[in-house]
PDB file of C-alpha atoms in Angstrom:
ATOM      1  CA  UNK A  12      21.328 -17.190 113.529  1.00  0.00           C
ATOM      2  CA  UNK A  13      18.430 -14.564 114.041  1.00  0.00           C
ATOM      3  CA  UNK A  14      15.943 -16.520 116.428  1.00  0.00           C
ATOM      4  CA  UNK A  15      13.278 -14.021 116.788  1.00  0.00           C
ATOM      5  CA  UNK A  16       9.969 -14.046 115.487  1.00  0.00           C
ATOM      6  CA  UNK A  17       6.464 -12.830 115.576  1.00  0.00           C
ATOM      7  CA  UNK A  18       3.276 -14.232 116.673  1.00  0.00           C
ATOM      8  CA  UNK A  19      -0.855 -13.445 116.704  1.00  0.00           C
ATOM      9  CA  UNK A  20      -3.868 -14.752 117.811  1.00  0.00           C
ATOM     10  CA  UNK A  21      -7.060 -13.381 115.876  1.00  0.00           C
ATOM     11  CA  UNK A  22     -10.276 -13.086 118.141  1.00  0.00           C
ATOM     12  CA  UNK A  23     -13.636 -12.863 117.085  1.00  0.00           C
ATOM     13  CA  UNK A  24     -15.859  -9.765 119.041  1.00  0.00           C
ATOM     14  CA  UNK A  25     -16.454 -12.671 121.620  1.00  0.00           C
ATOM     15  CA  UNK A  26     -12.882 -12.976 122.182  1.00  0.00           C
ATOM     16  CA  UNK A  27     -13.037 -16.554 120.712  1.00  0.00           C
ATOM     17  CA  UNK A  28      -9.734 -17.541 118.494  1.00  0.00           C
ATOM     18  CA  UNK A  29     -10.325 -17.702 115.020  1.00  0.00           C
ATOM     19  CA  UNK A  30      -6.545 -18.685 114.379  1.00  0.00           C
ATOM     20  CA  UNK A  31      -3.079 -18.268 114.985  1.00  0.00           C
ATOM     21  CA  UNK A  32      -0.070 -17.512 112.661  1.00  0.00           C
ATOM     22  CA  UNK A  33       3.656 -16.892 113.145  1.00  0.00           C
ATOM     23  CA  UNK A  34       6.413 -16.150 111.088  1.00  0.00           C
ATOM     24  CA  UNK A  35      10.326 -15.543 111.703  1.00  0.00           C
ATOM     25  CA  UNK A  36      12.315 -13.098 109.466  1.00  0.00           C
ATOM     26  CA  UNK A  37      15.715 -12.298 109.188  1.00  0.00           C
ATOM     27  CA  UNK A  38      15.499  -9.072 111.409  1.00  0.00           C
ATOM     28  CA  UNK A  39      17.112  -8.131 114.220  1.00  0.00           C
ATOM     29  CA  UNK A  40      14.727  -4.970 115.149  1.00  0.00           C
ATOM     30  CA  UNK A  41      11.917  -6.185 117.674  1.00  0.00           C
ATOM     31  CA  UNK A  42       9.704  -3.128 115.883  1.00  0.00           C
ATOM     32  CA  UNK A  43       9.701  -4.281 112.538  1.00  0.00           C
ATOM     33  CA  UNK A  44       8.701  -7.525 113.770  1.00  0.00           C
ATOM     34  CA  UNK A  45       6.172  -6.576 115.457  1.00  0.00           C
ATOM     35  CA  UNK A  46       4.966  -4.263 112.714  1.00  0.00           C
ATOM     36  CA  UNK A  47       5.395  -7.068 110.502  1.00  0.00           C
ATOM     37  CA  UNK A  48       3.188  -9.537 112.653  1.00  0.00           C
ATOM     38  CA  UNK A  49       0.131  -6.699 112.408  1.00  0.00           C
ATOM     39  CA  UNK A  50       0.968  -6.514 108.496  1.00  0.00           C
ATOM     40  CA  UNK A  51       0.592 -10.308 107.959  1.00  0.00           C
ATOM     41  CA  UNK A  52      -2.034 -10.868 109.963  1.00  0.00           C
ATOM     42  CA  UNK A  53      -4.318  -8.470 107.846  1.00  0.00           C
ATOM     43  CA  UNK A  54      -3.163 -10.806 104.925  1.00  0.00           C
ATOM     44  CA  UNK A  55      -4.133 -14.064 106.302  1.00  0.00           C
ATOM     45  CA  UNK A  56      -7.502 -12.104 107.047  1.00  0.00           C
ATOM     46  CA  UNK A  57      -8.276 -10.863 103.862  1.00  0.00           C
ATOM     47  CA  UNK A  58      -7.263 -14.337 102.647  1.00  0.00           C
ATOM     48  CA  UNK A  59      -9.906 -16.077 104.680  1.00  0.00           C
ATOM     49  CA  UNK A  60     -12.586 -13.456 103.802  1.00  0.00           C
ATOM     50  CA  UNK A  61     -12.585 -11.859 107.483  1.00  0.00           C
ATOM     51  CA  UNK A  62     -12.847  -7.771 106.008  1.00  0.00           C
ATOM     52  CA  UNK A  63     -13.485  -5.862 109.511  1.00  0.00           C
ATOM     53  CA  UNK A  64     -10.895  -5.653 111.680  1.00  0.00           C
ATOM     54  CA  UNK A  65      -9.637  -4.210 114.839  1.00  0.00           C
ATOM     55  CA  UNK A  66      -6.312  -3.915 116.745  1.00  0.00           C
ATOM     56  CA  UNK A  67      -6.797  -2.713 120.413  1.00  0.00           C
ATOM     57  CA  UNK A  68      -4.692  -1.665 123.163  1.00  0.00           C
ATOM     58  CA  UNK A  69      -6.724  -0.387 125.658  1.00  0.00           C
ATOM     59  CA  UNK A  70      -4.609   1.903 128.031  1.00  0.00           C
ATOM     60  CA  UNK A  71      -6.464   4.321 129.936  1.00  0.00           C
ATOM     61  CA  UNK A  72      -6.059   7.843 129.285  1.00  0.00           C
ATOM     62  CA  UNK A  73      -4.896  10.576 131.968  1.00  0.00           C
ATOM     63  CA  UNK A  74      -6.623  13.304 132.110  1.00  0.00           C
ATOM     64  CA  UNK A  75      -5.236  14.839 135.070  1.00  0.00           C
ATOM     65  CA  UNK A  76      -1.699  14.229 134.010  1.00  0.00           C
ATOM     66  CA  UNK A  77      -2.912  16.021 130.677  1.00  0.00           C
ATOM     67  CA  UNK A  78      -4.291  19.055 132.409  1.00  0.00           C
ATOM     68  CA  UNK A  79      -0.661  19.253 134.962  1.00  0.00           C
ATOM     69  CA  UNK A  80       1.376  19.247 131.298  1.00  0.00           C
ATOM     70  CA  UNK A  81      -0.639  22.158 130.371  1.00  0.00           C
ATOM     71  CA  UNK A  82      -0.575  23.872 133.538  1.00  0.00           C
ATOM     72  CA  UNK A  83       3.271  23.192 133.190  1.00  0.00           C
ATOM     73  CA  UNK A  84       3.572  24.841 129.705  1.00  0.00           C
ATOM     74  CA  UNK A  85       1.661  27.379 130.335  1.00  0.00           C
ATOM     75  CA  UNK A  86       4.076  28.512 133.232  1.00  0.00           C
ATOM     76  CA  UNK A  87       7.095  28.456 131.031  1.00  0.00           C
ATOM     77  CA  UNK A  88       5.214  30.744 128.123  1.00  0.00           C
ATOM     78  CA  UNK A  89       3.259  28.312 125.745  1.00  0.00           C
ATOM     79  CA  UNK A  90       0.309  30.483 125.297  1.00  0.00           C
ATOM     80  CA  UNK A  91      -1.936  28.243 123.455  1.00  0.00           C
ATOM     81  CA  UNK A  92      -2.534  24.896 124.979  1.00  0.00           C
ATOM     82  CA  UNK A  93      -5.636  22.958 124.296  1.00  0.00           C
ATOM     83  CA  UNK A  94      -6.529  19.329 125.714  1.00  0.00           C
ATOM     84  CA  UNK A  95      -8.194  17.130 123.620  1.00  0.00           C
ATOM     85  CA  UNK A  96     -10.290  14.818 125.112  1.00  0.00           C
ATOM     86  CA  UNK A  97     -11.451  12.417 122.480  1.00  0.00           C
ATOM     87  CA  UNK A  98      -8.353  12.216 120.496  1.00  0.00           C
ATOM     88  CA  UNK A  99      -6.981   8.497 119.943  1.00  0.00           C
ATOM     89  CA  UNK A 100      -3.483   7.201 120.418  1.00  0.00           C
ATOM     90  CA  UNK A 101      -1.073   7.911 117.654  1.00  0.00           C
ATOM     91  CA  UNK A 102       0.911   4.795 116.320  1.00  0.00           C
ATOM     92  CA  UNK A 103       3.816   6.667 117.742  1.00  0.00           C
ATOM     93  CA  UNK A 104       2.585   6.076 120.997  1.00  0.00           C
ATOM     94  CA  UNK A 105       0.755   2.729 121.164  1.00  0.00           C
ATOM     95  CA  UNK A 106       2.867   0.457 119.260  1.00  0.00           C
ATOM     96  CA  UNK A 107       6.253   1.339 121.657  1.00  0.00           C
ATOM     97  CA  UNK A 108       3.741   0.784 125.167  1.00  0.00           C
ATOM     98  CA  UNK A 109       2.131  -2.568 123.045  1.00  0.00           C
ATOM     99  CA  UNK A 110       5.661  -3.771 123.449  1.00  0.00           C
ATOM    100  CA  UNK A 111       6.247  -2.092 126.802  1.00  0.00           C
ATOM    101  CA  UNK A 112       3.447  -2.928 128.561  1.00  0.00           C
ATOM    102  CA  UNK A 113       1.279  -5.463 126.634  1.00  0.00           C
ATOM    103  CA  UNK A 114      -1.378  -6.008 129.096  1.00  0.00           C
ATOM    104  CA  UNK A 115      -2.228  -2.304 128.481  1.00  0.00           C
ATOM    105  CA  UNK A 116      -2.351  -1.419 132.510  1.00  0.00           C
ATOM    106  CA  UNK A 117      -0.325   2.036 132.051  1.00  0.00           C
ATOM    107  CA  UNK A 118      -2.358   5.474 132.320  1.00  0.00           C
ATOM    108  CA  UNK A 119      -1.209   7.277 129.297  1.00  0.00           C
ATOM    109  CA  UNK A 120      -1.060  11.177 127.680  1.00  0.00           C
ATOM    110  CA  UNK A 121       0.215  11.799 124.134  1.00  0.00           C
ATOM    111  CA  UNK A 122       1.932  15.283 123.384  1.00  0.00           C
ATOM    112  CA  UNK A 123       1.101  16.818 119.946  1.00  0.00           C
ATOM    113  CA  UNK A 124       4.127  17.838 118.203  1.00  0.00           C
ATOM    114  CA  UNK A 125       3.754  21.237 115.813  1.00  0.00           C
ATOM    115  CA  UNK A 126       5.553  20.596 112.337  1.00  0.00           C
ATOM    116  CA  UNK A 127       5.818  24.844 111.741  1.00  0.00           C
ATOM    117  CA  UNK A 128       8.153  25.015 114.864  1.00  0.00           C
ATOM    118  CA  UNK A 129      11.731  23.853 115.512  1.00  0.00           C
ATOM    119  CA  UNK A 130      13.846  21.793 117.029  1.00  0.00           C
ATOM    120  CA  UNK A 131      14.773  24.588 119.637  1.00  0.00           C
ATOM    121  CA  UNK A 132      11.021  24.983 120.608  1.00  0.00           C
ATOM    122  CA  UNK A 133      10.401  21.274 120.879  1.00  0.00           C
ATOM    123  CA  UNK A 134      13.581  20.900 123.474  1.00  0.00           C
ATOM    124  CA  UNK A 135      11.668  24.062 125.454  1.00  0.00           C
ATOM    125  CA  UNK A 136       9.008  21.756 125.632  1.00  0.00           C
ATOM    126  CA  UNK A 137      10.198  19.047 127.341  1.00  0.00           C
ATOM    127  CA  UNK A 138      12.196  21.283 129.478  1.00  0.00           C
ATOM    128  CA  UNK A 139       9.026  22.772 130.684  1.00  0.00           C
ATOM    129  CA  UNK A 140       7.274  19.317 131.315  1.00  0.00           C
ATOM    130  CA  UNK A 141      10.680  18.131 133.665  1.00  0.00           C
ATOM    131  CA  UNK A 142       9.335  18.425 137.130  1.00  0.00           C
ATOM    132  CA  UNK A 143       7.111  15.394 135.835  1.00  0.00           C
ATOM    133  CA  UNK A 144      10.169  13.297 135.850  1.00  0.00           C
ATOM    134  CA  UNK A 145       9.974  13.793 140.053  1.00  0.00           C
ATOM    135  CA  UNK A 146       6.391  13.162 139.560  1.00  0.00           C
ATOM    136  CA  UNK A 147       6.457   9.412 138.964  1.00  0.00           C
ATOM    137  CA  UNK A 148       5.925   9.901 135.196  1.00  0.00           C
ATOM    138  CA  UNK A 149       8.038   8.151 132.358  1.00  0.00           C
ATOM    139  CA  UNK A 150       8.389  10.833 129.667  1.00  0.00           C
ATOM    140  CA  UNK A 151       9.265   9.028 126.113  1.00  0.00           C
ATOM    141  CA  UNK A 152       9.637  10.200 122.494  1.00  0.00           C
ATOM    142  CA  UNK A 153       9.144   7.935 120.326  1.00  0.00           C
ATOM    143  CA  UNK A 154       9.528   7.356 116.136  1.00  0.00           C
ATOM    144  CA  UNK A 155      13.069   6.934 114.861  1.00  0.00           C
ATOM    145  CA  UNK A 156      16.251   8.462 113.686  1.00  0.00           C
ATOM    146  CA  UNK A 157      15.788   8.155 110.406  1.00  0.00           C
ATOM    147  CA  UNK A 158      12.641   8.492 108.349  1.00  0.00           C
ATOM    148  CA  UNK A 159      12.506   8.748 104.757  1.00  0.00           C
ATOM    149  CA  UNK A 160      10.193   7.134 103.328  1.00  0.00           C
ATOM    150  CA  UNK A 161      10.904   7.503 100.003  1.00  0.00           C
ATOM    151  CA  UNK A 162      14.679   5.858 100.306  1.00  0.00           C
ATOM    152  CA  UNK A 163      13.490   2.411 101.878  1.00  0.00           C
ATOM    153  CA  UNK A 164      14.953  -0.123 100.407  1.00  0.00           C
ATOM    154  CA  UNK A 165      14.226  -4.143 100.889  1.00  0.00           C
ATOM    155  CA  UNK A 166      14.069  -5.447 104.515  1.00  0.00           C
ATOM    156  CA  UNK A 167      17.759  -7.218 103.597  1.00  0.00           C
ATOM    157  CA  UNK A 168      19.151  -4.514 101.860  1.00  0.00           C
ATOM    158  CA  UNK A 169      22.935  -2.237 102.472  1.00  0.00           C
ATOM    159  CA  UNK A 170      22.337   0.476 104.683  1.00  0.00           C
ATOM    160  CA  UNK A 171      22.665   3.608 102.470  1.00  0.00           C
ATOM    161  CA  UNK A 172      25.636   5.744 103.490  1.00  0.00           C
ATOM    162  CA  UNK A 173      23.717   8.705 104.075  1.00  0.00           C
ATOM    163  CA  UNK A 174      21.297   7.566 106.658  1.00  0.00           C
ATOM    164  CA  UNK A 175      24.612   5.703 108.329  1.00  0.00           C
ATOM    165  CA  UNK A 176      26.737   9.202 108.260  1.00  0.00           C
ATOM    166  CA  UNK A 177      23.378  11.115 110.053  1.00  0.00           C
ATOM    167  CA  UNK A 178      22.770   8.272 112.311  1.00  0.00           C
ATOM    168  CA  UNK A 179      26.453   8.195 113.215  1.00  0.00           C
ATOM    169  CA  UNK A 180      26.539  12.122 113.758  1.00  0.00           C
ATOM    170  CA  UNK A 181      23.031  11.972 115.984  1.00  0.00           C
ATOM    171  CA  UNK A 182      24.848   9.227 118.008  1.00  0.00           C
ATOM    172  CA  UNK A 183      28.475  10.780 118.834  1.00  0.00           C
ATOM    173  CA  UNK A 184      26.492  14.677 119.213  1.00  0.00           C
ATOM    174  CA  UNK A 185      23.862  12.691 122.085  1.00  0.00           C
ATOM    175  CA  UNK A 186      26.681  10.979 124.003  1.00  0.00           C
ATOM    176  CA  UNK A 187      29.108  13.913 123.586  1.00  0.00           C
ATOM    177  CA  UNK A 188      26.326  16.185 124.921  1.00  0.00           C
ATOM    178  CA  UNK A 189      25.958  18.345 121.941  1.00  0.00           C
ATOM    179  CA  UNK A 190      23.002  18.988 122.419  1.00  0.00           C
ATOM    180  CA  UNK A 191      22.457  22.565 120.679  1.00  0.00           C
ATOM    181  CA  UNK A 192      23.573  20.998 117.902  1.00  0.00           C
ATOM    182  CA  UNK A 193      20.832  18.576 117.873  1.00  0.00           C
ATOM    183  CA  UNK A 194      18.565  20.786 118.507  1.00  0.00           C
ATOM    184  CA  UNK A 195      19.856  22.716 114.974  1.00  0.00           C
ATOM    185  CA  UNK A 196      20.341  19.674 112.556  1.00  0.00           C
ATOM    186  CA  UNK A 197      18.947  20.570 109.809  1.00  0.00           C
ATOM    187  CA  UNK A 198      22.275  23.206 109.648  1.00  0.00           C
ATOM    188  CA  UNK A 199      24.570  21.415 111.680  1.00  0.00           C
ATOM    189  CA  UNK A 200      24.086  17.633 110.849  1.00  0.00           C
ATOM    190  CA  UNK A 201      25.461  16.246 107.590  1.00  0.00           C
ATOM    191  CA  UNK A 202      22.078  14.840 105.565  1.00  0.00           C
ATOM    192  CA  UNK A 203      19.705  16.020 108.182  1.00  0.00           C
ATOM    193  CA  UNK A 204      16.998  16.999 105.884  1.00  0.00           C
ATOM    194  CA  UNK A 205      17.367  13.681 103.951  1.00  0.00           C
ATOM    195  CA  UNK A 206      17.256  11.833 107.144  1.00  0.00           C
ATOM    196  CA  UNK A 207      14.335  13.523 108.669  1.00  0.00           C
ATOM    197  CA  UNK A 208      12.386  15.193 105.441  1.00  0.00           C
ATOM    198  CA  UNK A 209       9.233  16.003 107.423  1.00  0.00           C
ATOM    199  CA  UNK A 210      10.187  16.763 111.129  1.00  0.00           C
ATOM    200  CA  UNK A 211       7.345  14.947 113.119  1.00  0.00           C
ATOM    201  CA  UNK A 212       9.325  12.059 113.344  1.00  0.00           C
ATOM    202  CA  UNK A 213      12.639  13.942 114.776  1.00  0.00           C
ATOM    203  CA  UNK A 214      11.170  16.371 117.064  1.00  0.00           C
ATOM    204  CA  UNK A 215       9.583  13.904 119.930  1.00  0.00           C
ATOM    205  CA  UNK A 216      13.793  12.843 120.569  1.00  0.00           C
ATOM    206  CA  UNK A 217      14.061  16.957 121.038  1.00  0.00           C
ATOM    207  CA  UNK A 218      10.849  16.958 123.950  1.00  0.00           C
ATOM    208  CA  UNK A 219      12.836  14.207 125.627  1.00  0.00           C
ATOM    209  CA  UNK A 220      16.241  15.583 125.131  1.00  0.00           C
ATOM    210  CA  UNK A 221      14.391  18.762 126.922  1.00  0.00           C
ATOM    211  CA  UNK A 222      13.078  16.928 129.636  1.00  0.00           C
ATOM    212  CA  UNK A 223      16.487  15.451 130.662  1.00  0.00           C
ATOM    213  CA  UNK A 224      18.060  18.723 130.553  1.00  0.00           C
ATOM    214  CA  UNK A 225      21.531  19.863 129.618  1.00  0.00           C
ATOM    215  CA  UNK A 226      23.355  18.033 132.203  1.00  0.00           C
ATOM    216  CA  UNK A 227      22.070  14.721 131.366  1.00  0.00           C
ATOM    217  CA  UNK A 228      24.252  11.404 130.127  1.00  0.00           C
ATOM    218  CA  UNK A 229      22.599   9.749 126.871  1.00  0.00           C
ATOM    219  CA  UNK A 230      23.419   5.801 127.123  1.00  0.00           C
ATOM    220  CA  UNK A 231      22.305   4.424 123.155  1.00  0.00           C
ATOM    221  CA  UNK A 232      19.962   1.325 124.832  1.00  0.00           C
ATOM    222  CA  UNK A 233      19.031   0.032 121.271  1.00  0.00           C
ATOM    223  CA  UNK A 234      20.113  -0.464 117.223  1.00  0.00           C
ATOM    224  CA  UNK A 235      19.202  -1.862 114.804  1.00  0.00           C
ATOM    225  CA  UNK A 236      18.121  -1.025 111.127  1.00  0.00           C
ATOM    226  CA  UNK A 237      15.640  -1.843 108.732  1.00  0.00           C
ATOM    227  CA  UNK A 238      14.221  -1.982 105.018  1.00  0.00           C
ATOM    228  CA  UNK A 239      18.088  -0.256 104.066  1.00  0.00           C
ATOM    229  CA  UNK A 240      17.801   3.688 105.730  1.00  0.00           C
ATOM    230  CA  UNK A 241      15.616   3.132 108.809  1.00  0.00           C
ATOM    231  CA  UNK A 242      17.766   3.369 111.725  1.00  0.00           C
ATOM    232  CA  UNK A 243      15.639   2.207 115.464  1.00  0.00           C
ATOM    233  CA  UNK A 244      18.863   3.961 117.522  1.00  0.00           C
ATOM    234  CA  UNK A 245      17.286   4.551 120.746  1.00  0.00           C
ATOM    235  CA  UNK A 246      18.510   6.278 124.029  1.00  0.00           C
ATOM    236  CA  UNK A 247      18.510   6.615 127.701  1.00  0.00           C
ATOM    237  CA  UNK A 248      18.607  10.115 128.891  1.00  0.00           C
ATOM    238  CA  UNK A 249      19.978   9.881 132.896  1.00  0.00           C
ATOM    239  CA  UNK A 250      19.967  13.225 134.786  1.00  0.00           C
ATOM    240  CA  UNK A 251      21.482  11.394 138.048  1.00  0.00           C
TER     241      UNK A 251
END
């Protein structure tokens, strides 16, 4: 039996709870869950008329760290690197820390990806940004290894065969250190385009992948799958 669940309080501005609300389905992934908490907590809040609402996580930004990862691309031949100082955290970034570190008390600096580049440049950049890692900084990329959008199915449904055969081939070319060939996927893994039909959500696994280096050893520390063709396989990338 699947004993996880999700849970919410609702504040008002005052931080006052308005209510509380909890539900349990039959998941296994932690992410969904949680995704699934925010989702029915709008619901009960339209239902009870409350029509502005706000979720917060309220890690501080790093603006030094921000200006050493452009200092560090610049060095290794990004020419154009520009800091943005006002821009918000992607969902990318703060729903994996929510989980990681809900009391928001981690400094934190997001990484623009750039959909008209490859996997090949995106591995460059992490592999610029590894003297971090001796740095006392925890590099992460974060979506998932399979996103189409257009091939969910229900949250109980069969996992399709294709996202299965490129989840299977992403897996065995990680822990088998093939790692140009995950940088190439979209020629070298079977489905890769229907797996991944817009990069963005691929390329942050290539900035890690970079960071760790060639000699690393990928451990798979998560997996689980949702809504039929979402896989959540995540890894550890160990360089000692």
């Amino acid at each position: 039996p699947n004993n996880n669940g999700y849970g919410r309080l609702m504040r008002d501005k005052d931080d006052i709870v308005l209510l509380a609300y909890n539900g349990s389905p039959n998941c296994r992934s932690i992410l969904f869950q949680e995704l699934l908490g925010i989702l029915e907590g709008l619901k009960v809040a339209e239902m009870i008329g409350i029509d502005q609402m706000e979720i917060k996580y309220p890690a501080l930004g790093a603006p030094d760290l921000a200006m050493r990862v452009k200092e560090l691309l610049i060095a290794s031949g990004f020419k154009r690197v520009n800091v943005e100082k006002g821009r918000r955290l992607d969902h990318g970034a703060w729903v994996p820390t929510m989980l990681m570190y809900p009391n928001a008390d981690i400094p934190m600096c997001q990484l623009s990806i750039q959909t008209n580049k490859d996997g090949t440049y995106h591995y460059n950049m992490g592999e610029a940004l590894a003297p971090l890692r001796e740095e006392g900084v925890l590099i992460f990329g974060s979506r998932s290894a399979t996103h189409n959008l257009r091939e969910m199915g229900m949250n109980n449904s069969h996992i399709v065969s294709w996202a299965e055969v490129f989840d299977t081939w992403l897996k065995e070319s990680l822990l088998n250190g093939r790692y140009e060939d995950v940088n190439h996927y979209e020629k070298k893994a079977p489905y890769g385009k229907k797996a991944h039909p817009h990069p963005d959500h691929f390329y942050p696994l290539h900035v890690a992948l970079g960071a760790a280096g060639y000699k690393s050893k990928v451990e798979q520390i998560h997996h689980s799958w949702s809504l039929g063709s979402i896989s959540y396989a995540s890894y550890r990338f160990m360089t000692n």
